[in-house]
Amino acid sequence: MDLKVDLGVFGGSGFYAFLQNVEEIEIDTPFGKPSDKIAIAEYEGKKVAFLPRHGKNHQFPPHMIPYRANMYAMKKLGAKKILAPTASGSLQPHIKPGDFVITDQFIDRTTGRKDTFFDGPITRHISPAHPYCSALREIAINTGKDLGITTHEKGTVVVIQGPRFSTVSESRWFSKMGWEVINMTQYPESYLARELGMCYVNIALITDYDAGLEGRDDIPPVTEEEVLKVFEQNNEKVKKMLFEIIKRTNSENHKCNCPNVELSELGI
Ligand SMILES: [Zn+2]
């Protein structure tokens, strides 16, 4: 089997299998081993690679995920596009559990994570001003709407370190800033894709309201059980959407400003 893939998919919490008739491969990288074996299969004439970012047994909590190894492995396999669903919380009342958000900006509140491929001697300064691929975002938005899923066209995701959730004050601060979504894995994953010149889209799957919402006693703070339950309910919906996005991606018509550099040009 030719292992060159067209695109990669990262699975999040509760999402550990995606493709059928897969070939599983183990990859090593200069940045260590990825979270698990990578499953490769063909779908609609495209080669797709799937990797659960937490590992199949959810053995890597968000702050321990080998983000660099995961992204490097996808790049090495030839993936030019990455689809990245994430279990997320809502920071705004109009974004409800069960909704999807195609995020367009992130706020990094993580600490101590390995978040660059350029630790020296090669030095590069890459701008994440617009961290997500405009073309993939458009496909994701249209696909969500066509499938009848409530899909918000943009949103800023606050990425917290985890594994703990937020205090009421932290959550109130994020909400008051007008930010929409909160999760634990969008940084540095999305930025690392940008460093490697890959097109990347995040689909934030809203499972809960973060620490409850200001003045809304009917909306309680999140529990872990609740997150996993709603995420499971969303699972089939997400997979259907991802398959449809894969069907709609097309290299010839793909116009965006992502850098699309080859690994050899990066010197890593
Ligand atoms: Zn792009």
PDB file of C-alpha atoms and ligand atoms in Angstrom:
ATOM      1  CA  MET A   1       0.000   0.000   0.000  1.00  0.00           C
ATOM      2  CA  ASP A   2       1.232   3.442  -0.931  1.00  0.00           C
ATOM      3  CA  LEU A   3       1.333   5.307   2.358  1.00  0.00           C
ATOM      4  CA  LYS A   4       1.312   8.830   0.926  1.00  0.00           C
ATOM      5  CA  VAL A   5      -1.852  10.473   2.200  1.00  0.00           C
ATOM      6  CA  ASP A   6      -3.887  13.462   0.998  1.00  0.00           C
ATOM      7  CA  LEU A   7      -5.214  14.579   4.329  1.00  0.00           C
ATOM      8  CA  GLY A   8      -5.106  13.871   8.022  1.00  0.00           C
ATOM      9  CA  VAL A   9      -7.793  13.775  10.702  1.00  0.00           C
ATOM     10  CA  PHE A  10      -7.176  14.109  14.443  1.00  0.00           C
ATOM     11  CA  GLY A  11      -9.764  12.544  16.751  1.00  0.00           C
ATOM     12  CA  GLY A  12     -10.492  14.127  20.123  1.00  0.00           C
ATOM     13  CA  SER A  13     -12.099  12.936  23.364  1.00  0.00           C
ATOM     14  CA  GLY A  14     -14.504  10.053  22.754  1.00  0.00           C
ATOM     15  CA  PHE A  15     -13.397   9.789  19.120  1.00  0.00           C
ATOM     16  CA  TYR A  16     -10.865   6.995  18.731  1.00  0.00           C
ATOM     17  CA  ALA A  17     -11.781   5.302  15.423  1.00  0.00           C
ATOM     18  CA  PHE A  18     -12.897   6.753  12.123  1.00  0.00           C
ATOM     19  CA  LEU A  19     -11.966   4.835   8.974  1.00  0.00           C
ATOM     20  CA  GLN A  20     -12.706   1.293   7.785  1.00  0.00           C
ATOM     21  CA  ASN A  21     -10.317  -1.241   6.215  1.00  0.00           C
ATOM     22  CA  VAL A  22      -7.356   0.602   7.639  1.00  0.00           C
ATOM     23  CA  GLU A  23      -3.683  -0.136   7.534  1.00  0.00           C
ATOM     24  CA  GLU A  24      -2.126   0.835  10.844  1.00  0.00           C
ATOM     25  CA  ILE A  25       1.406   2.102  10.838  1.00  0.00           C
ATOM     26  CA  GLU A  26       3.829   3.039  13.525  1.00  0.00           C
ATOM     27  CA  ILE A  27       5.868   6.159  12.845  1.00  0.00           C
ATOM     28  CA  ASP A  28       8.825   7.590  14.692  1.00  0.00           C
ATOM     29  CA  THR A  29       9.782  11.252  14.368  1.00  0.00           C
ATOM     30  CA  PRO A  30      12.661  13.503  15.496  1.00  0.00           C
ATOM     31  CA  PHE A  31      10.151  14.743  18.099  1.00  0.00           C
ATOM     32  CA  GLY A  32       9.309  11.319  19.531  1.00  0.00           C
ATOM     33  CA  LYS A  33       6.447   8.952  18.864  1.00  0.00           C
ATOM     34  CA  PRO A  34       2.949  10.200  17.982  1.00  0.00           C
ATOM     35  CA  SER A  35       0.063   9.528  20.376  1.00  0.00           C
ATOM     36  CA  ASP A  36      -0.674   6.153  18.760  1.00  0.00           C
ATOM     37  CA  LYS A  37      -0.420   4.167  15.531  1.00  0.00           C
ATOM     38  CA  ILE A  38      -1.766   6.033  12.530  1.00  0.00           C
ATOM     39  CA  ALA A  39      -4.665   4.436  10.642  1.00  0.00           C
ATOM     40  CA  ILE A  40      -4.631   4.921   6.869  1.00  0.00           C
ATOM     41  CA  ALA A  41      -7.459   4.130   4.466  1.00  0.00           C
ATOM     42  CA  GLU A  42      -8.909   5.289   1.192  1.00  0.00           C
ATOM     43  CA  TYR A  43     -12.162   7.226   1.053  1.00  0.00           C
ATOM     44  CA  GLU A  44     -13.720   8.586  -2.142  1.00  0.00           C
ATOM     45  CA  GLY A  45     -10.430   8.202  -3.996  1.00  0.00           C
ATOM     46  CA  LYS A  46      -8.439  10.048  -1.324  1.00  0.00           C
ATOM     47  CA  LYS A  47      -5.929   8.627   1.125  1.00  0.00           C
ATOM     48  CA  VAL A  48      -6.813   9.641   4.655  1.00  0.00           C
ATOM     49  CA  ALA A  49      -4.743   9.272   7.832  1.00  0.00           C
ATOM     50  CA  PHE A  50      -6.416   9.183  11.237  1.00  0.00           C
ATOM     51  CA  LEU A  51      -4.799   9.680  14.626  1.00  0.00           C
ATOM     52  CA  PRO A  52      -6.621  10.000  17.965  1.00  0.00           C
ATOM     53  CA  ARG A  53      -4.656  12.850  19.549  1.00  0.00           C
ATOM     54  CA  HIS A  54      -5.112  11.483  23.085  1.00  0.00           C
ATOM     55  CA  GLY A  55      -4.196   7.923  22.024  1.00  0.00           C
ATOM     56  CA  LYS A  56      -6.721   5.106  21.605  1.00  0.00           C
ATOM     57  CA  ASN A  57      -7.045   4.621  25.348  1.00  0.00           C
ATOM     58  CA  HIS A  58      -7.055   8.342  26.097  1.00  0.00           C
ATOM     59  CA  GLN A  59      -3.649   7.862  27.691  1.00  0.00           C
ATOM     60  CA  PHE A  60      -2.412  11.399  26.927  1.00  0.00           C
ATOM     61  CA  PRO A  61      -4.154  14.229  28.803  1.00  0.00           C
ATOM     62  CA  PRO A  62      -4.193  17.522  26.836  1.00  0.00           C
ATOM     63  CA  HIS A  63      -0.980  18.922  28.368  1.00  0.00           C
ATOM     64  CA  MET A  64       0.955  15.679  27.674  1.00  0.00           C
ATOM     65  CA  ILE A  65      -0.029  15.115  24.026  1.00  0.00           C
ATOM     66  CA  PRO A  66       3.040  14.841  21.752  1.00  0.00           C
ATOM     67  CA  TYR A  67       1.740  17.605  19.471  1.00  0.00           C
ATOM     68  CA  ARG A  68       4.967  18.021  17.490  1.00  0.00           C
ATOM     69  CA  ALA A  69       5.333  14.281  16.801  1.00  0.00           C
ATOM     70  CA  ASN A  70       1.661  14.066  15.751  1.00  0.00           C
ATOM     71  CA  MET A  71       1.875  16.938  13.285  1.00  0.00           C
ATOM     72  CA  TYR A  72       5.301  15.991  11.964  1.00  0.00           C
ATOM     73  CA  ALA A  73       4.060  12.421  11.310  1.00  0.00           C
ATOM     74  CA  MET A  74       1.117  13.747   9.295  1.00  0.00           C
ATOM     75  CA  LYS A  75       3.407  16.022   7.294  1.00  0.00           C
ATOM     76  CA  LYS A  76       5.845  13.186   6.676  1.00  0.00           C
ATOM     77  CA  LEU A  77       2.984  11.059   5.338  1.00  0.00           C
ATOM     78  CA  GLY A  78       2.287  13.828   2.841  1.00  0.00           C
ATOM     79  CA  ALA A  79      -0.887  15.271   4.365  1.00  0.00           C
ATOM     80  CA  LYS A  80      -1.478  18.792   3.065  1.00  0.00           C
ATOM     81  CA  LYS A  81      -4.747  19.276   4.908  1.00  0.00           C
ATOM     82  CA  ILE A  82      -5.702  18.560   8.515  1.00  0.00           C
ATOM     83  CA  LEU A  83      -9.246  18.263   9.859  1.00  0.00           C
ATOM     84  CA  ALA A  84      -9.315  18.678  13.610  1.00  0.00           C
ATOM     85  CA  PRO A  85     -12.484  18.219  15.633  1.00  0.00           C
ATOM     86  CA  THR A  86     -12.191  19.055  19.350  1.00  0.00           C
ATOM     87  CA  ALA A  87     -14.534  18.643  22.303  1.00  0.00           C
ATOM     88  CA  SER A  88     -15.118  22.199  23.485  1.00  0.00           C
ATOM     89  CA  GLY A  89     -17.029  24.328  25.937  1.00  0.00           C
ATOM     90  CA  SER A  90     -19.170  27.343  25.095  1.00  0.00           C
ATOM     91  CA  LEU A  91     -18.456  30.756  26.623  1.00  0.00           C
ATOM     92  CA  GLN A  92     -21.550  32.438  25.147  1.00  0.00           C
ATOM     93  CA  PRO A  93     -25.247  31.653  25.661  1.00  0.00           C
ATOM     94  CA  HIS A  94     -26.079  31.624  21.937  1.00  0.00           C
ATOM     95  CA  ILE A  95     -23.557  28.819  21.325  1.00  0.00           C
ATOM     96  CA  LYS A  96     -25.285  25.735  22.668  1.00  0.00           C
ATOM     97  CA  PRO A  97     -24.282  22.142  23.449  1.00  0.00           C
ATOM     98  CA  GLY A  98     -24.596  20.197  20.195  1.00  0.00           C
ATOM     99  CA  ASP A  99     -23.610  23.213  18.051  1.00  0.00           C
ATOM    100  CA  PHE A 100     -20.398  23.231  16.009  1.00  0.00           C
ATOM    101  CA  VAL A 101     -18.085  26.250  15.714  1.00  0.00           C
ATOM    102  CA  ILE A 102     -15.565  26.670  12.895  1.00  0.00           C
ATOM    103  CA  THR A 103     -13.066  28.709  14.879  1.00  0.00           C
ATOM    104  CA  ASP A 104     -11.048  31.481  13.231  1.00  0.00           C
ATOM    105  CA  GLN A 105      -8.773  32.701  16.066  1.00  0.00           C
ATOM    106  CA  PHE A 106      -7.172  31.292  19.208  1.00  0.00           C
ATOM    107  CA  ILE A 107      -6.048  32.724  22.556  1.00  0.00           C
ATOM    108  CA  ASP A 108      -3.199  30.734  24.082  1.00  0.00           C
ATOM    109  CA  ARG A 109      -3.524  30.259  27.857  1.00  0.00           C
ATOM    110  CA  THR A 110      -1.344  27.138  27.972  1.00  0.00           C
ATOM    111  CA  THR A 111       2.057  26.970  29.594  1.00  0.00           C
ATOM    112  CA  GLY A 112       5.224  24.967  29.091  1.00  0.00           C
ATOM    113  CA  ARG A 113       4.113  23.051  26.015  1.00  0.00           C
ATOM    114  CA  LYS A 114       6.597  22.329  23.227  1.00  0.00           C
ATOM    115  CA  ASP A 115       5.074  24.632  20.663  1.00  0.00           C
ATOM    116  CA  THR A 116       7.619  25.086  17.875  1.00  0.00           C
ATOM    117  CA  PHE A 117       9.703  23.018  15.466  1.00  0.00           C
ATOM    118  CA  PHE A 118      12.329  25.773  15.452  1.00  0.00           C
ATOM    119  CA  ASP A 119      14.266  25.482  18.701  1.00  0.00           C
ATOM    120  CA  GLY A 120      17.515  26.256  16.861  1.00  0.00           C
ATOM    121  CA  PRO A 121      19.950  26.301  15.189  1.00  0.00           C
ATOM    122  CA  ILE A 122      17.380  26.912  12.440  1.00  0.00           C
ATOM    123  CA  THR A 123      15.348  29.933  13.474  1.00  0.00           C
ATOM    124  CA  ARG A 124      12.043  30.926  11.961  1.00  0.00           C
ATOM    125  CA  HIS A 125       9.317  33.306  13.055  1.00  0.00           C
ATOM    126  CA  ILE A 126       5.977  32.265  11.624  1.00  0.00           C
ATOM    127  CA  SER A 127       2.872  34.443  11.886  1.00  0.00           C
ATOM    128  CA  PRO A 128      -0.308  32.843  13.179  1.00  0.00           C
ATOM    129  CA  ALA A 129      -2.271  36.084  12.575  1.00  0.00           C
ATOM    130  CA  HIS A 130      -4.842  33.992  10.709  1.00  0.00           C
ATOM    131  CA  PRO A 131      -4.163  30.519  12.068  1.00  0.00           C
ATOM    132  CA  TYR A 132      -6.829  28.581  10.178  1.00  0.00           C
ATOM    133  CA  CYS A 133      -7.121  27.734   6.479  1.00  0.00           C
ATOM    134  CA  SER A 134      -9.716  29.983   4.853  1.00  0.00           C
ATOM    135  CA  ALA A 135     -10.582  27.439   2.165  1.00  0.00           C
ATOM    136  CA  LEU A 136     -11.053  24.530   4.578  1.00  0.00           C
ATOM    137  CA  ARG A 137     -13.083  26.755   6.891  1.00  0.00           C
ATOM    138  CA  GLU A 138     -15.440  27.630   4.064  1.00  0.00           C
ATOM    139  CA  ILE A 139     -15.901  23.957   3.126  1.00  0.00           C
ATOM    140  CA  ALA A 140     -16.532  23.037   6.782  1.00  0.00           C
ATOM    141  CA  ILE A 141     -19.077  25.841   7.263  1.00  0.00           C
ATOM    142  CA  ASN A 142     -20.995  24.913   4.101  1.00  0.00           C
ATOM    143  CA  THR A 143     -20.883  21.201   4.873  1.00  0.00           C
ATOM    144  CA  GLY A 144     -22.190  21.697   8.406  1.00  0.00           C
ATOM    145  CA  LYS A 145     -25.056  23.843   7.152  1.00  0.00           C
ATOM    146  CA  ASP A 146     -25.918  21.441   4.315  1.00  0.00           C
ATOM    147  CA  LEU A 147     -26.119  18.596   6.824  1.00  0.00           C
ATOM    148  CA  GLY A 148     -28.492  20.598   9.015  1.00  0.00           C
ATOM    149  CA  ILE A 149     -25.989  21.001  11.859  1.00  0.00           C
ATOM    150  CA  THR A 150     -26.036  24.329  13.714  1.00  0.00           C
ATOM    151  CA  THR A 151     -22.647  25.605  12.580  1.00  0.00           C
ATOM    152  CA  HIS A 152     -21.258  28.950  13.736  1.00  0.00           C
ATOM    153  CA  GLU A 153     -19.103  30.535  11.039  1.00  0.00           C
ATOM    154  CA  LYS A 154     -16.445  31.909  13.351  1.00  0.00           C
ATOM    155  CA  GLY A 155     -15.295  32.039  16.931  1.00  0.00           C
ATOM    156  CA  THR A 156     -12.248  32.616  19.102  1.00  0.00           C
ATOM    157  CA  VAL A 157     -11.135  29.581  21.052  1.00  0.00           C
ATOM    158  CA  VAL A 158      -9.431  30.071  24.417  1.00  0.00           C
ATOM    159  CA  VAL A 159      -6.989  27.224  24.933  1.00  0.00           C
ATOM    160  CA  ILE A 160      -6.405  26.411  28.584  1.00  0.00           C
ATOM    161  CA  GLN A 161      -3.653  24.206  29.969  1.00  0.00           C
ATOM    162  CA  GLY A 162      -5.860  21.605  31.638  1.00  0.00           C
ATOM    163  CA  PRO A 163      -6.398  19.006  32.781  1.00  0.00           C
ATOM    164  CA  ARG A 164      -8.470  21.104  35.166  1.00  0.00           C
ATOM    165  CA  PHE A 165     -11.463  23.101  33.990  1.00  0.00           C
ATOM    166  CA  SER A 166     -11.885  26.849  34.690  1.00  0.00           C
ATOM    167  CA  THR A 167     -12.883  28.677  37.846  1.00  0.00           C
ATOM    168  CA  VAL A 168     -16.026  30.776  37.682  1.00  0.00           C
ATOM    169  CA  SER A 169     -13.880  33.951  37.586  1.00  0.00           C
ATOM    170  CA  GLU A 170     -11.680  32.691  34.764  1.00  0.00           C
ATOM    171  CA  SER A 171     -14.711  31.655  32.768  1.00  0.00           C
ATOM    172  CA  ARG A 172     -16.422  35.012  33.407  1.00  0.00           C
ATOM    173  CA  TRP A 173     -13.285  36.813  32.194  1.00  0.00           C
ATOM    174  CA  PHE A 174     -13.156  34.821  28.946  1.00  0.00           C
ATOM    175  CA  SER A 175     -16.882  35.364  28.324  1.00  0.00           C
ATOM    176  CA  LYS A 176     -16.645  39.101  29.036  1.00  0.00           C
ATOM    177  CA  MET A 177     -13.849  39.388  26.487  1.00  0.00           C
ATOM    178  CA  GLY A 178     -16.351  38.170  23.930  1.00  0.00           C
ATOM    179  CA  TRP A 179     -14.528  34.920  23.212  1.00  0.00           C
ATOM    180  CA  GLU A 180     -16.785  32.069  22.194  1.00  0.00           C
ATOM    181  CA  VAL A 181     -15.173  28.682  22.736  1.00  0.00           C
ATOM    182  CA  ILE A 182     -12.838  27.020  25.251  1.00  0.00           C
ATOM    183  CA  ASN A 183     -10.795  23.831  25.001  1.00  0.00           C
ATOM    184  CA  MET A 184      -7.427  22.304  25.884  1.00  0.00           C
ATOM    185  CA  THR A 185      -5.847  21.102  22.635  1.00  0.00           C
ATOM    186  CA  GLN A 186      -6.114  23.778  19.930  1.00  0.00           C
ATOM    187  CA  TYR A 187      -2.756  25.169  21.021  1.00  0.00           C
ATOM    188  CA  PRO A 188      -0.146  24.314  19.901  1.00  0.00           C
ATOM    189  CA  GLU A 189      -1.762  21.878  17.430  1.00  0.00           C
ATOM    190  CA  SER A 190      -3.137  24.504  15.053  1.00  0.00           C
ATOM    191  CA  TYR A 191       0.013  26.625  15.191  1.00  0.00           C
ATOM    192  CA  LEU A 192       2.320  23.666  14.527  1.00  0.00           C
ATOM    193  CA  ALA A 193       0.346  22.952  11.344  1.00  0.00           C
ATOM    194  CA  ARG A 194       1.049  26.520  10.282  1.00  0.00           C
ATOM    195  CA  GLU A 195       4.784  26.122  10.965  1.00  0.00           C
ATOM    196  CA  LEU A 196       4.809  23.077   8.678  1.00  0.00           C
ATOM    197  CA  GLY A 197       2.797  24.871   6.006  1.00  0.00           C
ATOM    198  CA  MET A 198      -0.309  22.717   6.281  1.00  0.00           C
ATOM    199  CA  CYS A 199      -3.940  23.731   5.797  1.00  0.00           C
ATOM    200  CA  TYR A 200      -5.742  23.209   9.106  1.00  0.00           C
ATOM    201  CA  VAL A 201      -9.352  23.555  10.209  1.00  0.00           C
ATOM    202  CA  ASN A 202     -10.823  23.172  13.693  1.00  0.00           C
ATOM    203  CA  ILE A 203     -14.386  22.010  14.236  1.00  0.00           C
ATOM    204  CA  ALA A 204     -15.253  22.828  17.843  1.00  0.00           C
ATOM    205  CA  LEU A 205     -17.942  20.420  19.053  1.00  0.00           C
ATOM    206  CA  ILE A 206     -19.779  22.125  21.845  1.00  0.00           C
ATOM    207  CA  THR A 207     -20.443  19.754  24.707  1.00  0.00           C
ATOM    208  CA  ASP A 208     -21.195  22.095  27.603  1.00  0.00           C
ATOM    209  CA  TYR A 209     -21.192  25.605  29.035  1.00  0.00           C
ATOM    210  CA  ASP A 210     -17.781  26.099  30.627  1.00  0.00           C
ATOM    211  CA  ALA A 211     -18.157  27.080  34.294  1.00  0.00           C
ATOM    212  CA  GLY A 212     -21.841  27.853  33.959  1.00  0.00           C
ATOM    213  CA  LEU A 213     -22.905  31.242  32.679  1.00  0.00           C
ATOM    214  CA  GLU A 214     -23.147  34.567  34.483  1.00  0.00           C
ATOM    215  CA  GLY A 215     -26.638  35.176  35.871  1.00  0.00           C
ATOM    216  CA  ARG A 216     -27.937  31.871  34.530  1.00  0.00           C
ATOM    217  CA  ASP A 217     -28.528  29.513  37.456  1.00  0.00           C
ATOM    218  CA  ASP A 218     -30.225  27.088  35.080  1.00  0.00           C
ATOM    219  CA  ILE A 219     -26.888  26.498  33.343  1.00  0.00           C
ATOM    220  CA  PRO A 220     -24.676  24.587  35.775  1.00  0.00           C
ATOM    221  CA  PRO A 221     -20.867  24.206  35.686  1.00  0.00           C
ATOM    222  CA  VAL A 222     -19.426  21.400  33.590  1.00  0.00           C
ATOM    223  CA  THR A 223     -18.739  17.885  34.844  1.00  0.00           C
ATOM    224  CA  GLU A 224     -16.482  15.397  33.114  1.00  0.00           C
ATOM    225  CA  GLU A 225     -19.316  12.836  32.720  1.00  0.00           C
ATOM    226  CA  GLU A 226     -21.494  15.423  31.021  1.00  0.00           C
ATOM    227  CA  VAL A 227     -18.764  16.327  28.526  1.00  0.00           C
ATOM    228  CA  LEU A 228     -18.203  12.724  27.499  1.00  0.00           C
ATOM    229  CA  LYS A 229     -21.932  11.963  27.237  1.00  0.00           C
ATOM    230  CA  VAL A 230     -22.683  14.872  24.904  1.00  0.00           C
ATOM    231  CA  PHE A 231     -19.521  14.227  22.924  1.00  0.00           C
ATOM    232  CA  GLU A 232     -20.633  10.646  22.283  1.00  0.00           C
ATOM    233  CA  GLN A 233     -23.978  11.927  21.085  1.00  0.00           C
ATOM    234  CA  ASN A 234     -22.156  14.251  18.682  1.00  0.00           C
ATOM    235  CA  ASN A 235     -19.866  11.511  17.410  1.00  0.00           C
ATOM    236  CA  GLU A 236     -21.957  10.216  14.502  1.00  0.00           C
ATOM    237  CA  LYS A 237     -22.752  13.775  13.438  1.00  0.00           C
ATOM    238  CA  VAL A 238     -19.066  14.689  13.414  1.00  0.00           C
ATOM    239  CA  LYS A 239     -18.000  11.644  11.428  1.00  0.00           C
ATOM    240  CA  LYS A 240     -20.677  12.259   8.811  1.00  0.00           C
ATOM    241  CA  MET A 241     -19.480  15.846   8.491  1.00  0.00           C
ATOM    242  CA  LEU A 242     -15.818  14.853   8.216  1.00  0.00           C
ATOM    243  CA  PHE A 243     -16.536  12.304   5.469  1.00  0.00           C
ATOM    244  CA  GLU A 244     -18.496  14.922   3.545  1.00  0.00           C
ATOM    245  CA  ILE A 245     -15.683  17.486   3.961  1.00  0.00           C
ATOM    246  CA  ILE A 246     -13.184  14.915   2.660  1.00  0.00           C
ATOM    247  CA  LYS A 247     -15.441  14.335  -0.349  1.00  0.00           C
ATOM    248  CA  ARG A 248     -15.609  18.086  -1.033  1.00  0.00           C
ATOM    249  CA  THR A 249     -11.907  18.885  -0.717  1.00  0.00           C
ATOM    250  CA  ASN A 250     -10.285  19.193  -4.075  1.00  0.00           C
ATOM    251  CA  SER A 251      -6.664  20.076  -4.693  1.00  0.00           C
ATOM    252  CA  GLU A 252      -7.332  21.867  -7.995  1.00  0.00           C
ATOM    253  CA  ASN A 253      -9.928  24.268  -6.586  1.00  0.00           C
ATOM    254  CA  HIS A 254      -8.216  24.758  -3.240  1.00  0.00           C
ATOM    255  CA  LYS A 255      -7.279  28.453  -2.975  1.00  0.00           C
ATOM    256  CA  CYS A 256      -5.868  29.743   0.307  1.00  0.00           C
ATOM    257  CA  ASN A 257      -2.909  31.629   1.734  1.00  0.00           C
ATOM    258  CA  CYS A 258      -1.443  28.801   3.810  1.00  0.00           C
ATOM    259  CA  PRO A 259       2.271  28.496   3.031  1.00  0.00           C
ATOM    260  CA  ASN A 260       2.311  24.852   1.742  1.00  0.00           C
ATOM    261  CA  VAL A 261       6.036  24.311   2.198  1.00  0.00           C
ATOM    262  CA  GLU A 262       7.756  20.953   1.759  1.00  0.00           C
ATOM    263  CA  LEU A 263       9.410  19.351   4.769  1.00  0.00           C
ATOM    264  CA  SER A 264      12.794  19.467   3.000  1.00  0.00           C
ATOM    265  CA  GLU A 265      12.544  23.264   2.704  1.00  0.00           C
ATOM    266  CA  LEU A 266      12.136  23.596   6.455  1.00  0.00           C
ATOM    267  CA  GLY A 267      15.416  21.908   7.337  1.00  0.00           C
ATOM    268  CA  ILE A 268      13.812  19.690  10.006  1.00  0.00           C
TER     269      ILE A 268
HETATM  270 ZN    ZN B   1      -4.963  26.505   3.456  1.00  0.00          ZN
END
